[in-house]
Coordinates of N, CA and C in Angstrom, one line a residue:
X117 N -56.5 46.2 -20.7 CA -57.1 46.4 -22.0 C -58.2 47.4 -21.9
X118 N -59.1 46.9 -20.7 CA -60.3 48.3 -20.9 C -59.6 49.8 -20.7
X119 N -58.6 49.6 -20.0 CA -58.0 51.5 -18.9 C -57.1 51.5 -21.0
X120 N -56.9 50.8 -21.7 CA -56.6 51.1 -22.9 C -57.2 52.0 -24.1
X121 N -59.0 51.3 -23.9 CA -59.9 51.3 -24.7 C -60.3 52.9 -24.3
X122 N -60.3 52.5 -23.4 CA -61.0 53.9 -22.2 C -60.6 55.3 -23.1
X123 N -59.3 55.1 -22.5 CA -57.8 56.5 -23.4 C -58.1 56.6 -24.5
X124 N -58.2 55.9 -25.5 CA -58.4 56.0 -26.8 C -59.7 56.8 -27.6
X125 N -61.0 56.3 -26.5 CA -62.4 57.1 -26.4 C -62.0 58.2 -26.1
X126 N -61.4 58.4 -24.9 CA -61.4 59.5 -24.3 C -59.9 61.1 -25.0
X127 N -59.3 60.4 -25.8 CA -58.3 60.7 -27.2 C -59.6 61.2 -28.4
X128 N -60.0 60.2 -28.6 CA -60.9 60.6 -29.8 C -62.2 61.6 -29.4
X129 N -62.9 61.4 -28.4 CA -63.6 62.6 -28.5 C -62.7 63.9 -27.9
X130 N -61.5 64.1 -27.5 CA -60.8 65.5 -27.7 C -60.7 65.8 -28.6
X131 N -60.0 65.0 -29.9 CA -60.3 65.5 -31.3 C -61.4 65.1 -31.9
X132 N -62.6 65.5 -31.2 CA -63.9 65.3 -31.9 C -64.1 64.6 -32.8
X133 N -63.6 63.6 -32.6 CA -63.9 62.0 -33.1 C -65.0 61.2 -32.5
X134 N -65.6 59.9 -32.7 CA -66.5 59.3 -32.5 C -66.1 57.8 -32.9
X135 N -66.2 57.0 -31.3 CA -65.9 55.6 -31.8 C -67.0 54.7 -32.3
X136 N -67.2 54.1 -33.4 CA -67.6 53.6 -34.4 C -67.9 52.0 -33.6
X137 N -68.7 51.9 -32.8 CA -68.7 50.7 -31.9 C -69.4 49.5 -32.4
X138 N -70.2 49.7 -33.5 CA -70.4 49.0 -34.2 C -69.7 48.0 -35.1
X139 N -68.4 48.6 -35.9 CA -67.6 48.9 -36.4 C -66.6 48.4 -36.1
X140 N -66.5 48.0 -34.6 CA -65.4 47.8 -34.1 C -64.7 46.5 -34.1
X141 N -63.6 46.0 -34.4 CA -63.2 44.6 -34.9 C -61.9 44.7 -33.9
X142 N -61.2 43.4 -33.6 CA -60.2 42.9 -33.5 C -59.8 41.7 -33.7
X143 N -58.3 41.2 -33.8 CA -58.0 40.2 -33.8 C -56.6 39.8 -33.0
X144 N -56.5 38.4 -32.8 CA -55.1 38.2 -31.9 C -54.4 37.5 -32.7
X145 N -53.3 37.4 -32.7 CA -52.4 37.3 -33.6 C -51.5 36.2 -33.2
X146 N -51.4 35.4 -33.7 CA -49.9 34.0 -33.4 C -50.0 32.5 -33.7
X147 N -49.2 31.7 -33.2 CA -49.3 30.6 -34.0 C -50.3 30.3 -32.6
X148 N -51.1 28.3 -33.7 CA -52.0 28.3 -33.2 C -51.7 27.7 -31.4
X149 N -50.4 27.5 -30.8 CA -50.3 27.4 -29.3 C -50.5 28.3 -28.5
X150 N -50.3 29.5 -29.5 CA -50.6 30.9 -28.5 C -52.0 30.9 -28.7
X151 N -52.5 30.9 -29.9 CA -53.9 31.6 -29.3 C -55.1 30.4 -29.1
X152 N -54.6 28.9 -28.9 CA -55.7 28.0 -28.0 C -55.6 28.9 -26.6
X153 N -54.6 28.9 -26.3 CA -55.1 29.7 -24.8 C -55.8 30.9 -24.8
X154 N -55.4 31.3 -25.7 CA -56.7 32.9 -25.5 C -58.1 32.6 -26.4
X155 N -58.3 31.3 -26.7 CA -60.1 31.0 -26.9 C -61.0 31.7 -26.4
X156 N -61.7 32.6 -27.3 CA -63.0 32.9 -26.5 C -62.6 33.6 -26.1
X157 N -62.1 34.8 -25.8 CA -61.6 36.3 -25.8 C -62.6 37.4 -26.1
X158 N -62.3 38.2 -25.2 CA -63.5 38.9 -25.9 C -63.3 40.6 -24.9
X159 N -63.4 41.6 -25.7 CA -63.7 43.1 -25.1 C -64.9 44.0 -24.7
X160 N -65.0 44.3 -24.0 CA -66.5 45.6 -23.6 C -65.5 47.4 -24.0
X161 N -66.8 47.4 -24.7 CA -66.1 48.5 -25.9 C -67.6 49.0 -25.8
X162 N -68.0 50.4 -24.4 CA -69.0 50.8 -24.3 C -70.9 50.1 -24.4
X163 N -70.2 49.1 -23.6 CA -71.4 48.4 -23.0 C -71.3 46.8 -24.1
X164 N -70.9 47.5 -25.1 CA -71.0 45.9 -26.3 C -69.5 45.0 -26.1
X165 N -69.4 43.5 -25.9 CA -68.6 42.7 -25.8 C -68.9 42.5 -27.0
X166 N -67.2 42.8 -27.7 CA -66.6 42.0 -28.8 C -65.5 41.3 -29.1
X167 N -65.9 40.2 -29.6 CA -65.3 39.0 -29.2 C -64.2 39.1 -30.8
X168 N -62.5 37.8 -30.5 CA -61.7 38.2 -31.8 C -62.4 37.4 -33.2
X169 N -61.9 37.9 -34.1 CA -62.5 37.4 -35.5 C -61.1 36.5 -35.9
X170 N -61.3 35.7 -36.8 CA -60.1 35.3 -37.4 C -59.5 36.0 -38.5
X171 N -59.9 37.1 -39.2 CA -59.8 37.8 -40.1 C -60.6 39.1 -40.0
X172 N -59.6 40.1 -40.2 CA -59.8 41.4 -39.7 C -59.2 42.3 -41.3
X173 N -60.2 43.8 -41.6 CA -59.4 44.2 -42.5 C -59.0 45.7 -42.5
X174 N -58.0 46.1 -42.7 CA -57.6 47.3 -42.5 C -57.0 48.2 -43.7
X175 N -57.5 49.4 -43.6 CA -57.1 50.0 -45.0 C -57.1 49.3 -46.2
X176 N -58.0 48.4 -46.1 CA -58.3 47.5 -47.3 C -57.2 46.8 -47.7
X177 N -56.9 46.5 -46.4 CA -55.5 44.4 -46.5 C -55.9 44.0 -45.4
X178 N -56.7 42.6 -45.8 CA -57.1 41.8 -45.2 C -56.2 41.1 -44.0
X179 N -56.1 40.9 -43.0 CA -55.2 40.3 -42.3 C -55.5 39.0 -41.1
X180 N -55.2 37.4 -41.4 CA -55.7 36.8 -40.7 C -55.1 36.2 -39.3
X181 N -55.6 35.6 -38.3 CA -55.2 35.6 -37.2 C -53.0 34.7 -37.2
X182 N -53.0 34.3 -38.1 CA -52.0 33.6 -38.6 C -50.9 34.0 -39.4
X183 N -51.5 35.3 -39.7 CA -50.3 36.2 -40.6 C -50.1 35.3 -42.0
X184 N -51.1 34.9 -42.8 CA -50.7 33.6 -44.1 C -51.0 34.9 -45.3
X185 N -52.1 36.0 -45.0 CA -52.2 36.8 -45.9 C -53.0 36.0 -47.0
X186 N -53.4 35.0 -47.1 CA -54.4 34.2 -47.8 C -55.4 35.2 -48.0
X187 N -56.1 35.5 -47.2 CA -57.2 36.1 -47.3 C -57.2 37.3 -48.1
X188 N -56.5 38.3 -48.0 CA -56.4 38.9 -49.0 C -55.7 38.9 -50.1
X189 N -54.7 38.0 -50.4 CA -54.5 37.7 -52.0 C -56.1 36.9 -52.7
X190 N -56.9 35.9 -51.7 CA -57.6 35.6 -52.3 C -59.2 36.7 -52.8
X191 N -58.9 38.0 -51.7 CA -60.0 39.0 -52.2 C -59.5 39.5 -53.1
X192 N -57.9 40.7 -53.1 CA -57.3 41.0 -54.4 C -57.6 40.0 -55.7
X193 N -57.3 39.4 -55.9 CA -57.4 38.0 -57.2 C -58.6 38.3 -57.5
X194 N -59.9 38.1 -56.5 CA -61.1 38.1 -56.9 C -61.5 39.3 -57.8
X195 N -60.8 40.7 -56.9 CA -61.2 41.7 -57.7 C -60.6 42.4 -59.0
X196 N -59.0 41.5 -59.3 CA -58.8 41.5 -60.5 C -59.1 41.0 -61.6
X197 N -59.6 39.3 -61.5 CA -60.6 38.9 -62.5 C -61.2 39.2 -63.0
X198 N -62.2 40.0 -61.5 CA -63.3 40.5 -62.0 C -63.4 41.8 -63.1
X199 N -62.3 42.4 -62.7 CA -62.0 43.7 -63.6 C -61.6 43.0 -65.2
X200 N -60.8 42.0 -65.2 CA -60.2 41.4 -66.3 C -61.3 41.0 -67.3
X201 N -62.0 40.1 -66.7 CA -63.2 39.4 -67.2 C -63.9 40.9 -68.0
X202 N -64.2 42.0 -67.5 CA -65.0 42.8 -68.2 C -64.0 43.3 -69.4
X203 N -62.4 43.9 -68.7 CA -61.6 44.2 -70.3 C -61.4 42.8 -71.4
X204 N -61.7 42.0 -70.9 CA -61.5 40.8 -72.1 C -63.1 41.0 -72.9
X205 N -64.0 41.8 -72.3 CA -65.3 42.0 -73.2 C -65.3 43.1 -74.4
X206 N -64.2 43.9 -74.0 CA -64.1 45.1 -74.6 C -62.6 45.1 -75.3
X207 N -61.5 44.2 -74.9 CA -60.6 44.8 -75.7 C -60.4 44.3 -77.2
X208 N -61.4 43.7 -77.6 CA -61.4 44.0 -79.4 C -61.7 45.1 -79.7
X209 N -62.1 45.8 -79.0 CA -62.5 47.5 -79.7 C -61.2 48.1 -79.0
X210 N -59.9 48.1 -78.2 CA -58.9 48.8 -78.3 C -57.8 48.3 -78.4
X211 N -57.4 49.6 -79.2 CA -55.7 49.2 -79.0 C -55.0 48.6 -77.9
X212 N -53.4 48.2 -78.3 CA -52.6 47.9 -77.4 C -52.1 48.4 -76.4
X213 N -52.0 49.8 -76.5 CA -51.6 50.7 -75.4 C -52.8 50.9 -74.7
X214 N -53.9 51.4 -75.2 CA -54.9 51.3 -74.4 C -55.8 50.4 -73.6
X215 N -55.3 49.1 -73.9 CA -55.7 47.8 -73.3 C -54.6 48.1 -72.0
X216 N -53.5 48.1 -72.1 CA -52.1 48.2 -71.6 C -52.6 48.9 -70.3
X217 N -52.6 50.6 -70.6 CA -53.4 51.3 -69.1 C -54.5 51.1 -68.8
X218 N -55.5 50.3 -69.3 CA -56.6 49.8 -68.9 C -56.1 48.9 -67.8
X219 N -55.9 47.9 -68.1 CA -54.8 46.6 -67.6 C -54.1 47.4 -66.1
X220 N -53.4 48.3 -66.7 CA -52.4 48.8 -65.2 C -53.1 49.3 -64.4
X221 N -54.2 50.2 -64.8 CA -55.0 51.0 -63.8 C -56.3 49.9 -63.1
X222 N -56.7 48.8 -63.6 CA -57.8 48.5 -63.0 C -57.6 46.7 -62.4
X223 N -55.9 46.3 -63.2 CA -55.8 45.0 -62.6 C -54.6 44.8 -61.8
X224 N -53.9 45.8 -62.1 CA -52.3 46.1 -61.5 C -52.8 46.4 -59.9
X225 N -53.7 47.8 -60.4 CA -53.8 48.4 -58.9 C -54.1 47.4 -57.8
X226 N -54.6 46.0 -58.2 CA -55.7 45.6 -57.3 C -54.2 44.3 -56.5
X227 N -53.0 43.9 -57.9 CA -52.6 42.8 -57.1 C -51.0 43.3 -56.5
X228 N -50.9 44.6 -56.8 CA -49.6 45.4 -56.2 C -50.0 46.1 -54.8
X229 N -51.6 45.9 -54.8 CA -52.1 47.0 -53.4 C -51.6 46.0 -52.1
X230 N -50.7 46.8 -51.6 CA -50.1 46.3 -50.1 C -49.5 45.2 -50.4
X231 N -48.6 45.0 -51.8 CA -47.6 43.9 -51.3 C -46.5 43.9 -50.6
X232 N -45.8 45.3 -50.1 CA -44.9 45.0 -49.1 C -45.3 44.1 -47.9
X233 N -46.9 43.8 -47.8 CA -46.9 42.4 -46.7 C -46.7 41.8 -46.9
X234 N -46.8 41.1 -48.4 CA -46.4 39.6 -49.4 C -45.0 39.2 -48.9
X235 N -43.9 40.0 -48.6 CA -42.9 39.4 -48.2 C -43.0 38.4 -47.0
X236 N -41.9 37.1 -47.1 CA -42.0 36.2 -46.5 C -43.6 35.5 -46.8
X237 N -43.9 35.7 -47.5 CA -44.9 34.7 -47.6 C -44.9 33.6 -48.6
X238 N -45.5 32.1 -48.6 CA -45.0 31.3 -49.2 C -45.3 31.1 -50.7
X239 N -44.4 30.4 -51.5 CA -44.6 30.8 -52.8 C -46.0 30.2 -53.3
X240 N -46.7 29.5 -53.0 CA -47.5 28.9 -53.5 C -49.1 29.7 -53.2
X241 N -48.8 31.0 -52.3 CA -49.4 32.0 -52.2 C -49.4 32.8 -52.7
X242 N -48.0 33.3 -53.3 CA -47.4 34.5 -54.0 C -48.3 33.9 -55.6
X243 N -48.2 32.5 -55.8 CA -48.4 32.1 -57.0 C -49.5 32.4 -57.7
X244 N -50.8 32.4 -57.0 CA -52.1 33.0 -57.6 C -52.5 34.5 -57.9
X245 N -50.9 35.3 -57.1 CA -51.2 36.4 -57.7 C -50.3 36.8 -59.4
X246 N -49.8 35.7 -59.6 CA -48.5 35.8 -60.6 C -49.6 34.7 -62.0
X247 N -51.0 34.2 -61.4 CA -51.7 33.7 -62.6 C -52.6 34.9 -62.9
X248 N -53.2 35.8 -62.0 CA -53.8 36.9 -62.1 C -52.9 38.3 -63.1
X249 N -51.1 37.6 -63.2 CA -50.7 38.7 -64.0 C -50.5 38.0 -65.5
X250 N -50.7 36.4 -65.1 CA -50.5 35.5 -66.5 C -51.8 36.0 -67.7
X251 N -52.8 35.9 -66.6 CA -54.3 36.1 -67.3 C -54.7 37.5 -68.1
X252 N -53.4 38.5 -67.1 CA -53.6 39.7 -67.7 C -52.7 40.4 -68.9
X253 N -51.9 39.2 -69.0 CA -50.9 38.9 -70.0 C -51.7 38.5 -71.5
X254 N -52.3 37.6 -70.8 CA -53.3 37.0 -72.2 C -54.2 37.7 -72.5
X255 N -55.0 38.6 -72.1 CA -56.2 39.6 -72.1 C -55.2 40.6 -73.1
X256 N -54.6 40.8 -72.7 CA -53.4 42.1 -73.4 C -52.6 41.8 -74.7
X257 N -51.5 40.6 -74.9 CA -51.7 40.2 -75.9 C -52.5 39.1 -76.7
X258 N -53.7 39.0 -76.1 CA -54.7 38.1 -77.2 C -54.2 37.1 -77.0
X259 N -53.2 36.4 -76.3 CA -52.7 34.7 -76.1 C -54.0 34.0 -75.6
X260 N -54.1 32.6 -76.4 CA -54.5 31.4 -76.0 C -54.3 31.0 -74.4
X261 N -55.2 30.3 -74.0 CA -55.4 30.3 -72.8 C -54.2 28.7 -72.6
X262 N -54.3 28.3 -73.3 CA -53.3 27.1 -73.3 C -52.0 27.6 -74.2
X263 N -52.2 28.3 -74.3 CA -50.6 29.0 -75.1 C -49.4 29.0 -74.0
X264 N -48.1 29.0 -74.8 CA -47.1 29.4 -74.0 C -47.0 31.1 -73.4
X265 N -46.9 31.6 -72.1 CA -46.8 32.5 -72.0 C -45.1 33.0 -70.9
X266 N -44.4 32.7 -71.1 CA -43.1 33.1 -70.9 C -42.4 34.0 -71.5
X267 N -42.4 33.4 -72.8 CA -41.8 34.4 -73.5 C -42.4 35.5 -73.6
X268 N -43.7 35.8 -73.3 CA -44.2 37.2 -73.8 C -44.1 38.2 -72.4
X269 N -44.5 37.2 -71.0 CA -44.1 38.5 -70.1 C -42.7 38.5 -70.1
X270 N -41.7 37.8 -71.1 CA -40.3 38.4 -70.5 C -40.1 39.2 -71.4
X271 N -41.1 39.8 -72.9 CA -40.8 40.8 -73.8 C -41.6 41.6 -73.1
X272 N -42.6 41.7 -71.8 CA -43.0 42.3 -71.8 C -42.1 43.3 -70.2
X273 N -41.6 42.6 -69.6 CA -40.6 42.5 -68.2 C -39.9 44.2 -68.7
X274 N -39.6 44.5 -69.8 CA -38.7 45.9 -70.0 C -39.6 46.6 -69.9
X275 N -41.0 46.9 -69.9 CA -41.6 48.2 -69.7 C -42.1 48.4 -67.7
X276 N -43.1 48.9 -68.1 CA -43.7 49.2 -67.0 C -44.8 47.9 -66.5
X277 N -44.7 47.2 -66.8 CA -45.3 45.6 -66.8 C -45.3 44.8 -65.7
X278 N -43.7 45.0 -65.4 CA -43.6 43.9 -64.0 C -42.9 45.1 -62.6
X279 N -43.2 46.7 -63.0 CA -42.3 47.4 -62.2 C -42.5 46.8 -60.9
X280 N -43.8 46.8 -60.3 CA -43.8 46.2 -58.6 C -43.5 45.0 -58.1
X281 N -44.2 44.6 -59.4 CA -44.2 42.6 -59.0 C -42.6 42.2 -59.2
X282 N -41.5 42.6 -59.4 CA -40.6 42.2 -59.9 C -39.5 41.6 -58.0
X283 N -40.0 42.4 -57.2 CA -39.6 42.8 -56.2 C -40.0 41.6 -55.1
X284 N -41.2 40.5 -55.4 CA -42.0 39.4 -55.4 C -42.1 38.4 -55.7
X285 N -42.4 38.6 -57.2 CA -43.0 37.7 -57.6 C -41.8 37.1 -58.6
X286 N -41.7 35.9 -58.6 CA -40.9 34.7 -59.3 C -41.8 34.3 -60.7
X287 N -41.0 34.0 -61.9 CA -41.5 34.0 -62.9 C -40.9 32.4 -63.4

């Protein structure tokens, strides 16, 4: 592992890079019989020992030591609410279409980002991202929060609505 770390330093400053040692994260990866044995693990990465995290994030997709991807459906989710919550403050002052690309651009982006990892994952995980598109259903057409909402994302299934999630996510 160090004659690893070594090459990589010694890779990055030829292309006048700089390793960020601060910065520096890892994690180990398996079910939990493989990694009781590797407890307490830990790398020297220019004088600093750093030890594995259970959650590590990369290109902004969270990834935990278990491969469950919890962790970042539950940060995505967070930061589509959070977007939602503010267009539900504002969309009496816009139209439908403009709620619409409001909607795609600021709540879409957040729960389509990196779902080719979503596959194989279990449905009851997949599910909190499919209330994040329920929610964004109701923001969009003005639905009651106790309302039936079926019927509207399947009027709404023919546009540009469900193009990523369709590939995922179970309705």
């Amino acid at each position: 592992m160090d004659r690893c770390i070594s090459d990589t330093s010694t890779w990055m400053e030829g292309m006048k890079l700089t390793l960020n040692q601060s910065k520096t994260e890892f994690i180990l990866i398996g079910i939990p019989q493989q990694l009781a044995k590797c407890s307490n693990m830990a790398i020297n990465i220019g004088g600093n020992e750093i030890y594995a995290l259970s959650c590590v994030r990369n290109l902004g997709a969270y990834f935990d030591k278990y491969m469950t991807m919890e962790q970042h459906i539950k940060s995505k989710c967070k930061a589509a609410y959070a977007q939602l919550y503010n267009i539900g403050k504002v969309r009496k002052y816009l139209d439908h279409q403009s709620a619409k690309k409001l909607i795609h651009a600021l709540v879409h982006s957040h729960i389509n980002y990196c779902n080719v990892l979503l596959i194989g994952v279990p449905k009851y995980i997949i599910q909190k991202l499919q209330m994040v598109q329920n929610t964004a259903t109701r923001v969009l057409c003005r639905i009651g929060k106790y309302d039936h909402i079926t019927s509207t994302l399947t009027s709404l299934s023919g546009s540009l609505w469900n193009l990523a999630l369709n590939t995922i996510y179970v309705y």
